[in-house]
Backbone as JSON Lines, residues from 0, in Angstrom:
{"i":0,"aa":"Y","n":[13.02,22.3,0.22],"ca":[12.64,23.49,-0.51],"c":[11.32,24.01,0.03]}
{"i":1,"aa":"D","n":[11.17,25.32,0.04],"ca":[9.93,25.92,0.53],"c":[8.81,25.88,-0.51]}
{"i":2,"aa":"L","n":[9.19,25.81,-1.77],"ca":[8.19,25.81,-2.83],"c":[8.72,25.06,-4.04]}
{"i":3,"aa":"I","n":[7.97,24.08,-4.48],"ca":[8.29,23.37,-5.71],"c":[7.14,23.62,-6.67]}
{"i":4,"aa":"I","n":[7.45,24.22,-7.8],"ca":[6.45,24.51,-8.83],"c":[6.59,23.45,-9.9]}
{"i":5,"aa":"F","n":[5.54,22.69,-10.11],"ca":[5.52,21.6,-11.08],"c":[4.68,22.07,-12.27]}
{"i":6,"aa":"L","n":[5.29,22.19,-13.42],"ca":[4.59,22.67,-14.61],"c":[3.91,21.5,-15.32]}
{"i":7,"aa":"D","n":[2.62,21.64,-15.53],"ca":[1.86,20.65,-16.27],"c":[2.36,20.62,-17.72]}
{"i":8,"aa":"C","n":[2.13,19.53,-18.4],"ca":[2.57,19.45,-19.79],"c":[1.38,19.69,-20.72]}
{"i":9,"aa":"D","n":[0.65,20.76,-20.44],"ca":[-0.56,21.04,-21.21],"c":[-0.39,22.14,-22.27]}
{"i":10,"aa":"V","n":[0.81,22.67,-22.42],"ca":[1.03,23.61,-23.52],"c":[1.45,22.81,-24.75]}
{"i":11,"aa":"E","n":[1.3,23.42,-25.9],"ca":[1.63,22.73,-27.14],"c":[3.09,22.31,-27.14]}
{"i":12,"aa":"W","n":[3.32,21.07,-27.54],"ca":[4.67,20.54,-27.61],"c":[5.36,21.09,-28.84]}
{"i":13,"aa":"V","n":[6.59,21.56,-28.67],"ca":[7.38,22.12,-29.77],"c":[8.65,21.29,-29.89]}
{"i":14,"aa":"Y","n":[8.89,20.78,-31.07],"ca":[10.07,19.95,-31.3],"c":[11.34,20.76,-31.12]}
{"i":15,"aa":"D","n":[12.3,20.17,-30.43],"ca":[13.62,20.77,-30.24],"c":[14.61,19.6,-30.21]}
{"i":16,"aa":"P","n":[15.54,19.55,-31.16],"ca":[16.45,18.39,-31.23],"c":[17.37,18.27,-30.02]}
{"i":17,"aa":"L","n":[17.49,19.3,-29.2],"ca":[18.34,19.24,-28.02],"c":[17.64,18.59,-26.82]}
{"i":18,"aa":"R","n":[16.33,18.43,-26.89],"ca":[15.59,17.84,-25.78],"c":[15.76,16.34,-25.75]}
{"i":19,"aa":"L","n":[15.81,15.8,-24.55],"ca":[15.88,14.36,-24.4],"c":[14.55,13.72,-24.75]}
{"i":20,"aa":"N","n":[13.47,14.38,-24.41],"ca":[12.13,13.88,-24.71],"c":[11.7,14.42,-26.07]}
{"i":21,"aa":"S","n":[12.08,13.71,-27.1],"ca":[11.93,14.23,-28.45],"c":[10.57,13.96,-29.09]}
{"i":22,"aa":"T","n":[9.63,13.42,-28.33],"ca":[8.29,13.2,-28.85],"c":[7.27,13.6,-27.78]}
{"i":23,"aa":"P","n":[6.07,13.94,-28.2],"ca":[5.03,14.26,-27.21],"c":[4.75,13.08,-26.26]}
{"i":24,"aa":"E","n":[4.86,11.86,-26.76],"ca":[4.6,10.68,-25.93],"c":[5.66,10.55,-24.83]}
{"i":25,"aa":"K","n":[6.92,10.74,-25.19],"ca":[7.99,10.67,-24.18],"c":[7.84,11.8,-23.17]}
{"i":26,"aa":"R","n":[7.41,12.95,-23.65],"ca":[7.17,14.08,-22.74],"c":[6.11,13.72,-21.7]}
{"i":27,"aa":"Q","n":[5.02,13.13,-22.15],"ca":[3.94,12.75,-21.24],"c":[4.41,11.67,-20.27]}
{"i":28,"aa":"Q","n":[5.17,10.7,-20.76],"ca":[5.69,9.64,-19.89],"c":[6.6,10.21,-18.81]}
{"i":29,"aa":"T","n":[7.48,11.12,-19.2],"ca":[8.4,11.73,-18.23],"c":[7.64,12.54,-17.21]}
{"i":30,"aa":"F","n":[6.66,13.3,-17.66],"ca":[5.82,14.08,-16.76],"c":[5.17,13.17,-15.73]}
{"i":31,"aa":"Q","n":[4.58,12.08,-16.19],"ca":[3.87,11.17,-15.29],"c":[4.85,10.5,-14.32]}
{"i":32,"aa":"L","n":[6.02,10.14,-14.8],"ca":[7.04,9.54,-13.93],"c":[7.45,10.49,-12.81]}
{"i":33,"aa":"L","n":[7.71,11.74,-13.16],"ca":[8.1,12.72,-12.14],"c":[6.98,12.96,-11.15]}
{"i":34,"aa":"K","n":[5.76,13.03,-11.64],"ca":[4.61,13.23,-10.76],"c":[4.45,12.04,-9.81]}
{"i":35,"aa":"D","n":[4.58,10.83,-10.35],"ca":[4.47,9.63,-9.52],"c":[5.57,9.59,-8.45]}
{"i":36,"aa":"L","n":[6.79,9.97,-8.82],"ca":[7.89,9.99,-7.85],"c":[7.62,10.99,-6.73]}
{"i":37,"aa":"C","n":[7.12,12.15,-7.09],"ca":[6.79,13.15,-6.05],"c":[5.76,12.59,-5.08]}
{"i":38,"aa":"E","n":[4.76,11.93,-5.61],"ca":[3.72,11.39,-4.75],"c":[4.23,10.2,-3.93]}
{"i":39,"aa":"E","n":[5.06,9.37,-4.52],"ca":[5.61,8.22,-3.8],"c":[6.45,8.66,-2.61]}
{"i":40,"aa":"F","n":[7.22,9.73,-2.78],"ca":[8.1,10.2,-1.72],"c":[7.5,11.37,-0.94]}
{"i":41,"aa":"D","n":[6.21,11.58,-1.11],"ca":[5.46,12.62,-0.4],"c":[6.12,13.99,-0.53]}
{"i":42,"aa":"I","n":[6.5,14.33,-1.74],"ca":[7.07,15.64,-2.04],"c":[5.93,16.58,-2.4]}
{"i":43,"aa":"Q","n":[5.78,17.62,-1.6],"ca":[4.71,18.58,-1.82],"c":[5.09,19.55,-2.94]}
{"i":44,"aa":"Y","n":[4.19,19.74,-3.86],"ca":[4.42,20.65,-4.98],"c":[3.14,21.38,-5.33]}
{"i":45,"aa":"K","n":[3.29,22.45,-6.08],"ca":[2.14,23.2,-6.59],"c":[2.14,23.04,-8.11]}
{"i":46,"aa":"M","n":[1.03,22.54,-8.64],"ca":[0.9,22.35,-10.08],"c":[0.46,23.65,-10.75]}
{"i":47,"aa":"V","n":[1.13,24.0,-11.82],"ca":[0.78,25.18,-12.59],"c":[0.51,24.73,-14.02]}
{"i":48,"aa":"S","n":[-0.62,25.16,-14.56],"ca":[-0.97,24.78,-15.92],"c":[-1.5,26.0,-16.67]}
{"i":49,"aa":"G","n":[-1.85,25.78,-17.9],"ca":[-2.38,26.87,-18.73],"c":[-1.34,27.4,-19.69]}
{"i":50,"aa":"N","n":[-1.67,28.52,-20.29],"ca":[-0.75,29.11,-21.26],"c":[0.46,29.7,-20.56]}
{"i":51,"aa":"Y","n":[1.43,30.15,-21.36],"ca":[2.69,30.64,-20.79],"c":[2.48,31.85,-19.87]}
{"i":52,"aa":"Y","n":[1.58,32.74,-20.24],"ca":[1.31,33.9,-19.4],"c":[0.74,33.46,-18.05]}
{"i":53,"aa":"N","n":[-0.21,32.54,-18.07],"ca":[-0.81,32.04,-16.83],"c":[0.23,31.36,-15.96]}
{"i":54,"aa":"R","n":[1.1,30.57,-16.56],"ca":[2.15,29.89,-15.82],"c":[3.04,30.91,-15.11]}
{"i":55,"aa":"F","n":[3.42,31.94,-15.84],"ca":[4.29,32.96,-15.27],"c":[3.6,33.69,-14.13]}
{"i":56,"aa":"T","n":[2.39,34.18,-14.36],"ca":[1.71,34.96,-13.33],"c":[1.39,34.13,-12.09]}
{"i":57,"aa":"E","n":[0.97,32.88,-12.28],"ca":[0.68,32.02,-11.13],"c":[1.95,31.71,-10.34]}
{"i":58,"aa":"S","n":[3.05,31.48,-11.04],"ca":[4.32,31.19,-10.36],"c":[4.81,32.41,-9.57]}
{"i":59,"aa":"V","n":[4.72,33.58,-10.17],"ca":[5.14,34.81,-9.48],"c":[4.25,35.03,-8.24]}
{"i":60,"aa":"K","n":[2.97,34.78,-8.38],"ca":[2.04,34.93,-7.26],"c":[2.42,33.99,-6.11]}
{"i":61,"aa":"M","n":[2.75,32.75,-6.43],"ca":[3.13,31.79,-5.39],"c":[4.42,32.21,-4.68]}
{"i":62,"aa":"V","n":[5.37,32.69,-5.44],"ca":[6.63,33.14,-4.84],"c":[6.39,34.37,-3.97]}
{"i":63,"aa":"D","n":[5.59,35.31,-4.46],"ca":[5.27,36.5,-3.66],"c":[4.6,36.12,-2.35]}
{"i":64,"aa":"E","n":[3.65,35.18,-2.41],"ca":[2.96,34.74,-1.2],"c":[3.92,34.09,-0.22]}
{"i":65,"aa":"L","n":[4.86,33.31,-0.74],"ca":[5.86,32.68,0.11],"c":[6.74,33.73,0.78]}
{"i":66,"aa":"L","n":[7.15,34.74,0.03],"ca":[8.01,35.78,0.59],"c":[7.26,36.62,1.62]}
{"i":67,"aa":"E","n":[5.97,36.84,1.41],"ca":[5.18,37.6,2.38],"c":[5.06,36.88,3.71]}
{"i":68,"aa":"R","n":[5.05,35.55,3.68],"ca":[4.94,34.76,4.92],"c":[6.25,34.71,5.68]}
{"i":69,"aa":"S","n":[7.34,35.04,4.99],"ca":[8.66,34.95,5.63],"c":[8.93,36.12,6.53]}
């Protein structure tokens, strides 16, 4: 992949019975596991954090920059 966007788990956790990670603790554990796997297998990613608006604008900016280089 040319770009992997990894979303930080820093927004407020909202309960949803359909989610596998049904607690904030499981959410954090899963986040850390995925991050560790990326680092173990040298998978390059861009971390995006902040509120939902910031996540969206930063992600769009990264995609636009990637498309401009193509």
